Coordinates of C-alpha atoms in Angstrom, one line a residue:
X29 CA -93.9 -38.2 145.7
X30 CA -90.6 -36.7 147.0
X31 CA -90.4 -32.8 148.1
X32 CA -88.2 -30.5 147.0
X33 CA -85.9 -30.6 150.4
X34 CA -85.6 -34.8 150.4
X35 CA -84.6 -34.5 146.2
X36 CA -82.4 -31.8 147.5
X37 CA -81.3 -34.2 149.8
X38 CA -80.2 -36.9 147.4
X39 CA -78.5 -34.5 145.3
X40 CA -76.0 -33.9 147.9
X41 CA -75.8 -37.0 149.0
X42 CA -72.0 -39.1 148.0
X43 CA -73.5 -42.5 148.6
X44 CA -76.2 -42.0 145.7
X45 CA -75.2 -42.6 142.2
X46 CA -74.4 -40.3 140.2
X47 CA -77.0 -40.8 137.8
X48 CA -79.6 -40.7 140.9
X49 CA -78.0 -37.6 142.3
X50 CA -78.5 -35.9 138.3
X51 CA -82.4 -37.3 137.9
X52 CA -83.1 -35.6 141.7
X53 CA -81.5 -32.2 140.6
X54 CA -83.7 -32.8 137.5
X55 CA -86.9 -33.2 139.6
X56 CA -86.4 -30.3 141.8
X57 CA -87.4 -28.7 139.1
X58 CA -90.6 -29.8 138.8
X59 CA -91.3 -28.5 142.3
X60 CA -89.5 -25.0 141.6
X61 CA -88.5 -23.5 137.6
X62 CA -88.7 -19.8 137.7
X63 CA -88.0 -20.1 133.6
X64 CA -90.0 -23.6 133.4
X65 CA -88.3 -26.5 133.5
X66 CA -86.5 -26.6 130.6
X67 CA -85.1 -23.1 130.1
X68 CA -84.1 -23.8 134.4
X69 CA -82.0 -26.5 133.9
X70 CA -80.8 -24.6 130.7
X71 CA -79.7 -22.0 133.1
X72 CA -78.1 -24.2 135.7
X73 CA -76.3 -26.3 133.4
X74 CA -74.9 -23.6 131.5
X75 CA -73.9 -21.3 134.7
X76 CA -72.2 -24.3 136.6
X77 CA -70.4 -25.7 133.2
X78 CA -72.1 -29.5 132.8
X79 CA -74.0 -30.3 129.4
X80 CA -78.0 -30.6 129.2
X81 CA -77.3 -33.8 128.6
X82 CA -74.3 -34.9 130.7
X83 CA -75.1 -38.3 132.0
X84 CA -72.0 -38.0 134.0
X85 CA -71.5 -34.5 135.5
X86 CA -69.0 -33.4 138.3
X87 CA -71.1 -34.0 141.3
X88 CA -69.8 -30.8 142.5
X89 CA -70.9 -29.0 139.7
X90 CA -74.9 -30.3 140.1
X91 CA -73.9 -29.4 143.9
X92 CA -73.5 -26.0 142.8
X93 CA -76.3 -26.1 140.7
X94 CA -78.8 -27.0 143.8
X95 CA -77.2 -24.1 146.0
X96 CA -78.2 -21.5 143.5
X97 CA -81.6 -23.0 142.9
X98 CA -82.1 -22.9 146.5
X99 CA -81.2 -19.8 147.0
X100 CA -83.5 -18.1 144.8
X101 CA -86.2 -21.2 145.9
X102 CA -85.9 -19.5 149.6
X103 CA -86.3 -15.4 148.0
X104 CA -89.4 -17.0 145.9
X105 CA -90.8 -18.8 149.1
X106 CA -90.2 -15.9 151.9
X107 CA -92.0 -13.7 149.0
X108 CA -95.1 -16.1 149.0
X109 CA -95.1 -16.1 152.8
X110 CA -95.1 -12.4 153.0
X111 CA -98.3 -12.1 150.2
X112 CA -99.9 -14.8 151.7
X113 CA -100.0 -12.7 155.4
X114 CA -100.9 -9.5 153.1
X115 CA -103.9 -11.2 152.0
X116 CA -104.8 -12.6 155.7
X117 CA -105.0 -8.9 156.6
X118 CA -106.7 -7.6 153.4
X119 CA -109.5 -10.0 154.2
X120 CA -109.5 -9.0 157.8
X121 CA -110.2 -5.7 156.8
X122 CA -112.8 -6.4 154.3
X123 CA -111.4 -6.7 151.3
X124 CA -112.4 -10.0 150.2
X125 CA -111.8 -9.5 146.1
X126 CA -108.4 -9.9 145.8
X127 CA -106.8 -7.5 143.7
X128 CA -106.2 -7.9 139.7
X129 CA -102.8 -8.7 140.2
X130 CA -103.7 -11.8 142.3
X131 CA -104.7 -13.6 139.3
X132 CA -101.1 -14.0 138.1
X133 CA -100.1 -14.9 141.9
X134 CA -102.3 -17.9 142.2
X135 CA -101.1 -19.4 138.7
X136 CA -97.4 -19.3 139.8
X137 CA -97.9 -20.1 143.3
X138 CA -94.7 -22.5 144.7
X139 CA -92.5 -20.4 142.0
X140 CA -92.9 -22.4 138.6
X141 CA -93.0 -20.0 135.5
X142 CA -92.9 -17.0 137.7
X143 CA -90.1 -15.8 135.2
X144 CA -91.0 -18.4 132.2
X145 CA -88.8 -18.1 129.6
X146 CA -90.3 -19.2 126.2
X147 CA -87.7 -20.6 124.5
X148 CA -85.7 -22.6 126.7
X149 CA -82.2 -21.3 125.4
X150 CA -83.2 -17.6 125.8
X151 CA -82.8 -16.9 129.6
X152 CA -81.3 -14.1 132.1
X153 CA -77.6 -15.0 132.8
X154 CA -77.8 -13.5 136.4
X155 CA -77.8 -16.2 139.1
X156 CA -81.6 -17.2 139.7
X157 CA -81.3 -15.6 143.3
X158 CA -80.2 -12.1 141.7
X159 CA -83.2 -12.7 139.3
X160 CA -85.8 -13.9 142.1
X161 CA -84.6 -10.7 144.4
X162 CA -85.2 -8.0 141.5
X163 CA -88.6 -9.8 140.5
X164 CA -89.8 -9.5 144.6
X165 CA -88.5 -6.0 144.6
X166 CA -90.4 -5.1 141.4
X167 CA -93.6 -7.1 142.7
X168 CA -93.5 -5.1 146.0
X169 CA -93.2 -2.3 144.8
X170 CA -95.2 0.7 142.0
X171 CA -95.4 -1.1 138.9
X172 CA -93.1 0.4 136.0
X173 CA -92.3 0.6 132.2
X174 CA -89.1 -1.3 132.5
X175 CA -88.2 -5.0 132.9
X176 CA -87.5 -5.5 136.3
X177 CA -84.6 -8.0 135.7
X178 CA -82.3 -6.7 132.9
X179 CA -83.9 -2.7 132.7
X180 CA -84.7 -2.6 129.0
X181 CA -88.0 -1.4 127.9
X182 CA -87.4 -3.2 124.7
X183 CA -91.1 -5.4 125.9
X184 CA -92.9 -6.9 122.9
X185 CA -96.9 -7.9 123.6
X186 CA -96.4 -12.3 122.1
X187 CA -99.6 -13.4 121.4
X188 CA -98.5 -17.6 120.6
X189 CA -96.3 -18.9 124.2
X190 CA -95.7 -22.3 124.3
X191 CA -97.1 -22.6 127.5
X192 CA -99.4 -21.1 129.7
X193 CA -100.9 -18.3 129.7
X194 CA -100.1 -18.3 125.6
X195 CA -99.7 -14.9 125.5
X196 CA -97.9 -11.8 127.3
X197 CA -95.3 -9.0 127.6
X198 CA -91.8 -11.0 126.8
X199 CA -88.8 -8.9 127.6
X200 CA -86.9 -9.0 124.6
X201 CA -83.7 -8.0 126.4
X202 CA -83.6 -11.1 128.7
X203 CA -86.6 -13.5 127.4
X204 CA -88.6 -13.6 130.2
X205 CA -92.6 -13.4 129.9
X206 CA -93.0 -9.8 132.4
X207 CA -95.3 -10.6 135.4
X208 CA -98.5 -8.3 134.7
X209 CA -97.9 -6.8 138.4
X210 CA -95.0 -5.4 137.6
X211 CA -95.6 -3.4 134.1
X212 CA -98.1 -0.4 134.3
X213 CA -100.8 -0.5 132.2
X214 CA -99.5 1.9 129.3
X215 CA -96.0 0.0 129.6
X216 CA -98.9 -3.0 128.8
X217 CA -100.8 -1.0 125.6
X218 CA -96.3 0.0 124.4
X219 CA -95.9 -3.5 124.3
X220 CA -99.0 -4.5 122.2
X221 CA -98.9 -1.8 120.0
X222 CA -95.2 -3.0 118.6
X223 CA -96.6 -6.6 118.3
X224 CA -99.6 -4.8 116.0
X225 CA -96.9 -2.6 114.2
X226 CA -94.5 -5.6 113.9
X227 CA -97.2 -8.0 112.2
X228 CA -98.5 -4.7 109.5
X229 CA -94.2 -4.6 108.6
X230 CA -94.6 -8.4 108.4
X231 CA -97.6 -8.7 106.3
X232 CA -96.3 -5.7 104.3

């Protein structure tokens, strides 16, 4: 199975056909989605101006497409690098649990879904690098009411996802499910208390 680098690779590459060069930018994405795949390549096709569907795109367009993806790829991957020596010297020390938060670590590990979108046309319309470099700030750092990304604290508690982990804080202002490291845990009980107070005005 190819990596990310060698699809990255064929992208750029002007010997490959074009259709290749499109189905490799496709399956980079199944080696790194912040939004999963589908809202990703939502994202990129809409920022660098070729159709979900394009069977013919400008190859400088998909071009552009891999640079950003990379870019935010190479935030997402220093980040991991950085956690991963954390948790060398946390265990050093004696602290073999690892912390709640680790939880939500391990399931995104490599950078898939670490900013799923649920619907794969609601997104963040900041590059993926800008988005990447506010989540690792936010992850580093004191966990807060506000969504990292956009700044609202418009966050809604969804108890049906589409995909894993089914349920979670969703920004509302940008569609991303929140990572449970960055919220606090009243930000947490805010968000599920309006999903409780929107289902009573629903049933009502």
């Amino acid at each position: 199975m190819a990596g990310f680098r060698s699809l990255a690779r064929q992208v750029r590459d002007p010997r490959c056909d074009l259709a290749l060069r499109r189905y490799s930018l496709r399956k980079c994405l199944e080696r790194f989605a912040p939004y999963g795949h589908r809202a990703t390549w939502d994202h990129l096709c809409a920022r660098h101006g070729f159709g979900p569907e394009d069977r013919s795109p400008d190859p400088a367009r998909l071009v552009a497409a891999l640079d950003e993806l990379e870019r935010a790829r190479d935030i997402w991957l220093a980040y991991e690098e950085e956690f991963a020596d954390r948790r060398k010297r946390e265990k050093h020390d004696g602290l073999r649990r690892p912390p709640s938060g680790d939880e939500w670590h391990r399931n995104v590990w490599g950078g898939n879904g670490v900013a799923r979108c649920d619907s794969p046309r609601e997104h963040p319309s900041a590059p993926l690098d800008e988005v990447m470099r506010r989540l690792v700030t936010a992850l580093a750092g004191a966990p807060g009411a506000h969504c990292p990304v956009c700044g609202t604290s418009a966050i809604v508690w969804r108890q049906v996802l589409k995909n894993a982990p089914w349920a979670g804080p969703v920004c509302t202002g940008c569609g991303i499910l929140l990572p449970r490291p960055v919220l606090t845990d009243d930000a947490v009980a805010a968000a599920q208390q309006a999903a409780r107070h929107t289902v009573l005005a629903s049933v009502a």
